[in-house]
mmCIF file of C-alpha atoms in Angstrom:
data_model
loop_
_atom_site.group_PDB
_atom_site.id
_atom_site.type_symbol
_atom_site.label_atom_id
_atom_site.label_comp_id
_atom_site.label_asym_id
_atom_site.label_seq_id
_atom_site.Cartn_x
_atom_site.Cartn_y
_atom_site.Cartn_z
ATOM 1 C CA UNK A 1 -19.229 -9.601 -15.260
ATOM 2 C CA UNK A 2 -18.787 -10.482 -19.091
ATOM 3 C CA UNK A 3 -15.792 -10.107 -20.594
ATOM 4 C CA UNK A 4 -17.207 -8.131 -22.872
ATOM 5 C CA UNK A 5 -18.876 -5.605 -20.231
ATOM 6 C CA UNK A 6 -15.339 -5.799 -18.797
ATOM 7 C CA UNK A 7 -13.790 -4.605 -22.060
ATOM 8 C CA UNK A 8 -16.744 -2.024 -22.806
ATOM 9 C CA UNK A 9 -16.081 -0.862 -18.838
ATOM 10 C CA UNK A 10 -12.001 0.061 -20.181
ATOM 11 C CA UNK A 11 -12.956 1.491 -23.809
ATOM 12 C CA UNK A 12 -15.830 3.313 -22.060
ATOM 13 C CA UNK A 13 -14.772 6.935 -22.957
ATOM 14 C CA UNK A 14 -14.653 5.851 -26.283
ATOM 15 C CA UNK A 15 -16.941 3.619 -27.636
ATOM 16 C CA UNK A 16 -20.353 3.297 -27.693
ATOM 17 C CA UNK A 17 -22.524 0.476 -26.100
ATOM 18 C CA UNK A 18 -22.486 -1.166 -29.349
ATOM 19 C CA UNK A 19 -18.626 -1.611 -30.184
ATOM 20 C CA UNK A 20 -18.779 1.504 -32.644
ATOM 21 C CA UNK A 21 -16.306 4.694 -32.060
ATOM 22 C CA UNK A 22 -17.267 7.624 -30.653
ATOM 23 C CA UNK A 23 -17.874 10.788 -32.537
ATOM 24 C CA UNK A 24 -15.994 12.334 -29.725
ATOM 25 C CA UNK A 25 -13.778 10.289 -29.504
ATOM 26 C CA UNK A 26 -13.259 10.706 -33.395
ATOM 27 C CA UNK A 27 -13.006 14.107 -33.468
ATOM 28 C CA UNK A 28 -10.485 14.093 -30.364
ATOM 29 C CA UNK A 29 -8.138 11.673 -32.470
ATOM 30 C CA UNK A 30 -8.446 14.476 -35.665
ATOM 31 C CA UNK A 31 -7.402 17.083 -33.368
ATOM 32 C CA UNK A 32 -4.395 15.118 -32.560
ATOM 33 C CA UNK A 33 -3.083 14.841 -35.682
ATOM 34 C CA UNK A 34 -4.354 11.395 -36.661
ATOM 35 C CA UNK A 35 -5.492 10.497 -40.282
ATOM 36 C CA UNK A 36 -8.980 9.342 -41.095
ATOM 37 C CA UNK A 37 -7.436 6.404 -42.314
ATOM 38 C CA UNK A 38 -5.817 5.530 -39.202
ATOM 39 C CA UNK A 39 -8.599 6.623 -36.753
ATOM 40 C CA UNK A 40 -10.987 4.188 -39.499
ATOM 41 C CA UNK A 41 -8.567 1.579 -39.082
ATOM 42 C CA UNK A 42 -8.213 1.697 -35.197
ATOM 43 C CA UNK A 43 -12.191 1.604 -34.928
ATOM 44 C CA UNK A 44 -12.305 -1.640 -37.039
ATOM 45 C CA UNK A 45 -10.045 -3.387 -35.048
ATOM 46 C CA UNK A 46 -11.780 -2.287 -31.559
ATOM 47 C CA UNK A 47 -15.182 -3.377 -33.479
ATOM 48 C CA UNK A 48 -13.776 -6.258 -34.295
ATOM 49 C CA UNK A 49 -12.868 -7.306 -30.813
ATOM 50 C CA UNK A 50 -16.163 -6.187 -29.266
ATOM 51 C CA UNK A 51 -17.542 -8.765 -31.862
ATOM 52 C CA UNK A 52 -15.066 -11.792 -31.158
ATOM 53 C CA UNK A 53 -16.011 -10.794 -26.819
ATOM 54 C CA UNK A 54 -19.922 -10.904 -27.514
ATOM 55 C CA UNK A 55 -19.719 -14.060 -29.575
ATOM 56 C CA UNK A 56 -17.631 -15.643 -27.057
ATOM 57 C CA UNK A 57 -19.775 -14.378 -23.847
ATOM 58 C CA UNK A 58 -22.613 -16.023 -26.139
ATOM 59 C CA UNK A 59 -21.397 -18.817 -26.729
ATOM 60 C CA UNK A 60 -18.865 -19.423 -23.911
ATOM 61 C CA UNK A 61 -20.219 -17.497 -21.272
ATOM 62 C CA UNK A 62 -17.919 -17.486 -17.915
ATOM 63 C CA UNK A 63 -19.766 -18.515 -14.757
ATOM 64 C CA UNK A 64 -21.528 -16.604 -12.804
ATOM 65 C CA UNK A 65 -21.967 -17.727 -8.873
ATOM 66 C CA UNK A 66 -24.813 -16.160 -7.099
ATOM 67 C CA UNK A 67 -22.702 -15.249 -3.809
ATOM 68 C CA UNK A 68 -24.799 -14.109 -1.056
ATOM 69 C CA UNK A 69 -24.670 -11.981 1.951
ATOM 70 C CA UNK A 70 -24.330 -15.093 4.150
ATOM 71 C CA UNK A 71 -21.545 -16.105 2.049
ATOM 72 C CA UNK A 72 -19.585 -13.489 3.452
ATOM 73 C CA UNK A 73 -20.680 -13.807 6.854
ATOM 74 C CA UNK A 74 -17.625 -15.094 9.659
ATOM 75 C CA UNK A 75 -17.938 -18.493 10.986
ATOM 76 C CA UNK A 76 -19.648 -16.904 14.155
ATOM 77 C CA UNK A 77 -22.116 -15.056 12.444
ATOM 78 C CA UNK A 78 -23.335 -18.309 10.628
ATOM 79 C CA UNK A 79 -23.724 -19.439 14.007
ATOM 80 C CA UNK A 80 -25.565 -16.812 14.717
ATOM 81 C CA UNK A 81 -27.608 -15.711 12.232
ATOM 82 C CA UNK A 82 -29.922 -16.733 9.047
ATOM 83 C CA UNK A 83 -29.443 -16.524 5.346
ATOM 84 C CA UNK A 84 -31.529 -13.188 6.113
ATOM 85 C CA UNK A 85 -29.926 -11.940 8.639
ATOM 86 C CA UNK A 86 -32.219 -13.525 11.492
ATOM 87 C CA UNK A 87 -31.232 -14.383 14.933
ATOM 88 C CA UNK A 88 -31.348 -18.839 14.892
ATOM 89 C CA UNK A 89 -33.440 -19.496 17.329
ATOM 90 C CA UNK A 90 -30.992 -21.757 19.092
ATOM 91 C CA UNK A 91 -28.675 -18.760 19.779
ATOM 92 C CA UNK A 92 -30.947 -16.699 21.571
ATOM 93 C CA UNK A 93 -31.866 -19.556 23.599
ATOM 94 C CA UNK A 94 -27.924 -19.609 24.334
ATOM 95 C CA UNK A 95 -27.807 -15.857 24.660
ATOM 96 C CA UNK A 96 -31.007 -15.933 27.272
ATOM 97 C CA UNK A 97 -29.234 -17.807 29.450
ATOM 98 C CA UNK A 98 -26.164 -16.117 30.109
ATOM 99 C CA UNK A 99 -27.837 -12.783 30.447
ATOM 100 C CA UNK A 100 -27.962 -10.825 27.227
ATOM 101 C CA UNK A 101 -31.205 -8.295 26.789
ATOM 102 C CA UNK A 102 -33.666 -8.808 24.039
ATOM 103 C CA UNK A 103 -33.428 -5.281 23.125
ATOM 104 C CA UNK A 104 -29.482 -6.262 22.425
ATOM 105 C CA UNK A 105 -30.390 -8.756 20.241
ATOM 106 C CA UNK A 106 -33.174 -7.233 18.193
ATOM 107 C CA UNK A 107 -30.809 -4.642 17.659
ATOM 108 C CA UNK A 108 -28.100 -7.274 16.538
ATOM 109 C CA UNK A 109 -30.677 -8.487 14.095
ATOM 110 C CA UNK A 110 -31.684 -5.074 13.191
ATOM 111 C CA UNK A 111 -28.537 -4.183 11.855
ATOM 112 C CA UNK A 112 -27.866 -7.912 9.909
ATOM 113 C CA UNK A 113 -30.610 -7.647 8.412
ATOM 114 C CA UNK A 114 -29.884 -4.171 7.375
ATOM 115 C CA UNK A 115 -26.648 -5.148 6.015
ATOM 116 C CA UNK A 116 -27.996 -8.398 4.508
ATOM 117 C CA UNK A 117 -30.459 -6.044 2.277
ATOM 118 C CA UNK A 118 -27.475 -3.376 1.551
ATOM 119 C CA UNK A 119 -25.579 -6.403 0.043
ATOM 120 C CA UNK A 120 -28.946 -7.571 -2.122
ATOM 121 C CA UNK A 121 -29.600 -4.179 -3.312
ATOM 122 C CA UNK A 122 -25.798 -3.538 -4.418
ATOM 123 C CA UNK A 123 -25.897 -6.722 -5.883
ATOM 124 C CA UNK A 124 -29.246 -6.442 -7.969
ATOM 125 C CA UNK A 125 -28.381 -2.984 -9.514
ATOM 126 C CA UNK A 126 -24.706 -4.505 -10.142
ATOM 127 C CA UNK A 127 -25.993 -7.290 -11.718
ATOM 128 C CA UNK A 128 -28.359 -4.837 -13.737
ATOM 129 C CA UNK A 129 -25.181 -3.561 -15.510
ATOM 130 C CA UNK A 130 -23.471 -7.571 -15.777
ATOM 131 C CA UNK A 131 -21.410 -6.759 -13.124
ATOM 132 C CA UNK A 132 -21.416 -9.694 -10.344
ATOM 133 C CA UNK A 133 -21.075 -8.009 -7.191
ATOM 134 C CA UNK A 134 -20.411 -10.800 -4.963
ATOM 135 C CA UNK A 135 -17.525 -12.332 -6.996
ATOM 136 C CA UNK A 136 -16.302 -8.936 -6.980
ATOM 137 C CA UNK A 137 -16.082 -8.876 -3.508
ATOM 138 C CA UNK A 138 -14.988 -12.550 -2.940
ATOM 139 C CA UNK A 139 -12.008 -11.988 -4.972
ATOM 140 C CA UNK A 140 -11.573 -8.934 -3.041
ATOM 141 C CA UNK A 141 -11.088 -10.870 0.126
ATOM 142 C CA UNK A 142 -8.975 -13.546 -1.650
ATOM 143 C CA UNK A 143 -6.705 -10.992 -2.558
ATOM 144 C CA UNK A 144 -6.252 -9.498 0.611
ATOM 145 C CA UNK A 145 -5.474 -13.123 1.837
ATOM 146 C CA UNK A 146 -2.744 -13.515 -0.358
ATOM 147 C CA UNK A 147 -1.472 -10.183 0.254
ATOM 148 C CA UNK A 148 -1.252 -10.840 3.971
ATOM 149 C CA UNK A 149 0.424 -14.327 2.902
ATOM 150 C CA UNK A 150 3.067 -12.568 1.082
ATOM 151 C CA UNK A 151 3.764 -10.077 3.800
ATOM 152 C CA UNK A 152 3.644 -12.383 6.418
ATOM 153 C CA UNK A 153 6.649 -14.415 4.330
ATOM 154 C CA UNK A 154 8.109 -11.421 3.867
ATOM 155 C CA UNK A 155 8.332 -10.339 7.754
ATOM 156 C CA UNK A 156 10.305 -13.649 8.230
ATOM 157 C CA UNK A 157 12.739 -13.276 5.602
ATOM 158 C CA UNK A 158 13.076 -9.670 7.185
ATOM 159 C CA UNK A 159 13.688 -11.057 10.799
ATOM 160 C CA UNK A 160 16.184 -13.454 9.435
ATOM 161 C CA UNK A 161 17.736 -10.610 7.804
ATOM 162 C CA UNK A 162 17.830 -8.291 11.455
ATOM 163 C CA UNK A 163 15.290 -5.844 10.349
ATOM 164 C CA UNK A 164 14.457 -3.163 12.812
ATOM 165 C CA UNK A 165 11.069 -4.351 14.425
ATOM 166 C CA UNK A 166 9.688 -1.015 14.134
ATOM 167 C CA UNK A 167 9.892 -1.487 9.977
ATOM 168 C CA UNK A 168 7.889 -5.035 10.156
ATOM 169 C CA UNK A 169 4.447 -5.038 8.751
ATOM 170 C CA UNK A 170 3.132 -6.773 11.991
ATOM 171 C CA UNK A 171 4.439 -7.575 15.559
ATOM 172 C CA UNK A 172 7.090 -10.728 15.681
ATOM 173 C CA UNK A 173 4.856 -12.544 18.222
ATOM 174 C CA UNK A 174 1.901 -12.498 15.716
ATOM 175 C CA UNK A 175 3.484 -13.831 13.069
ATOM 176 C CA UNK A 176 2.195 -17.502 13.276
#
């Protein structure tokens, strides 16, 4: 996502598309009590901000990394499937062998490729809008990460401290 579709995305009830003030927006400040002068002079500066963000995404435009489904597939599922959701062909040869039906696996690679086209369609008609929907979702995940990081820490300090168990975020033997 630009920064400027980022800043449009927070201003959104009141600007335009283009960086100018609402009329509603306008009229809502007037009822409040605010001076044309002011309301004139609070426009101006959010203009010139959506002017200083679209030069910038022009001319410093922040990367944008095509992340796709199989990017967020686990490390099994990349040894089980295809970009596309696909069985590899080596896996069902595995599978064969120690028993599993076809019909289980066409329905395993039923529903990834269902979910592989989910993620393409979500990501086209985000990307339609400058949103990108896979870094949106990677960073996502890497917050979660960090957040489990940070409780995990946390649950030590806590078991140093005597804690009841029952208040701990996850069981002590987990914990490592």
């Amino acid at each position: 996502m630009s920064r400027l579709t980022r800043w449009l995305n927070m201003h959104c009830k009141e600007l335009n598309l283009d960086g100018m003030l609402k009329d509603e927006a306008r009229s809502q400040m007037l009822s409040m009590g605010m001076s044309n002068e002011s309301i004139e002079d609070y426009a101006n500066t959010l203009k010139v901000k959506y002017d200083y963000l679209k030069h910038l995404d022009e001319t410093d435009p922040e990367p944008w990394i095509n992340y796709t489904a199989y990017d967020f597939f686990t490390e099994q599922e990349k040894q089980q499937f295809n970009v596309d959701g696909s069985l590899k062909p080596e896996y069902v040869k595995y599978v064969h062998s120690i028993g599993i039906s076809a019909k289980s696996l066409a329905e395993m690679e039923r529903r990834k490729k269902i979910e592989v086209d989910n993620y393409n369609q979500l990501s086209a008609r985000y990307a339609e809008q400058g949103i990108n929907f896979g870094e949106q979702q990677m960073q996502a995940i890497i917050s979660n990460n960090k957040t489990y990081l940070q409780r995990r820490k946390q649950m030590e300090i806590d078991l140093r401290n005597f804690e009841d168990v029952d208040t701990l975020p996850f069981e002590p033997e987990t914990r490592y």
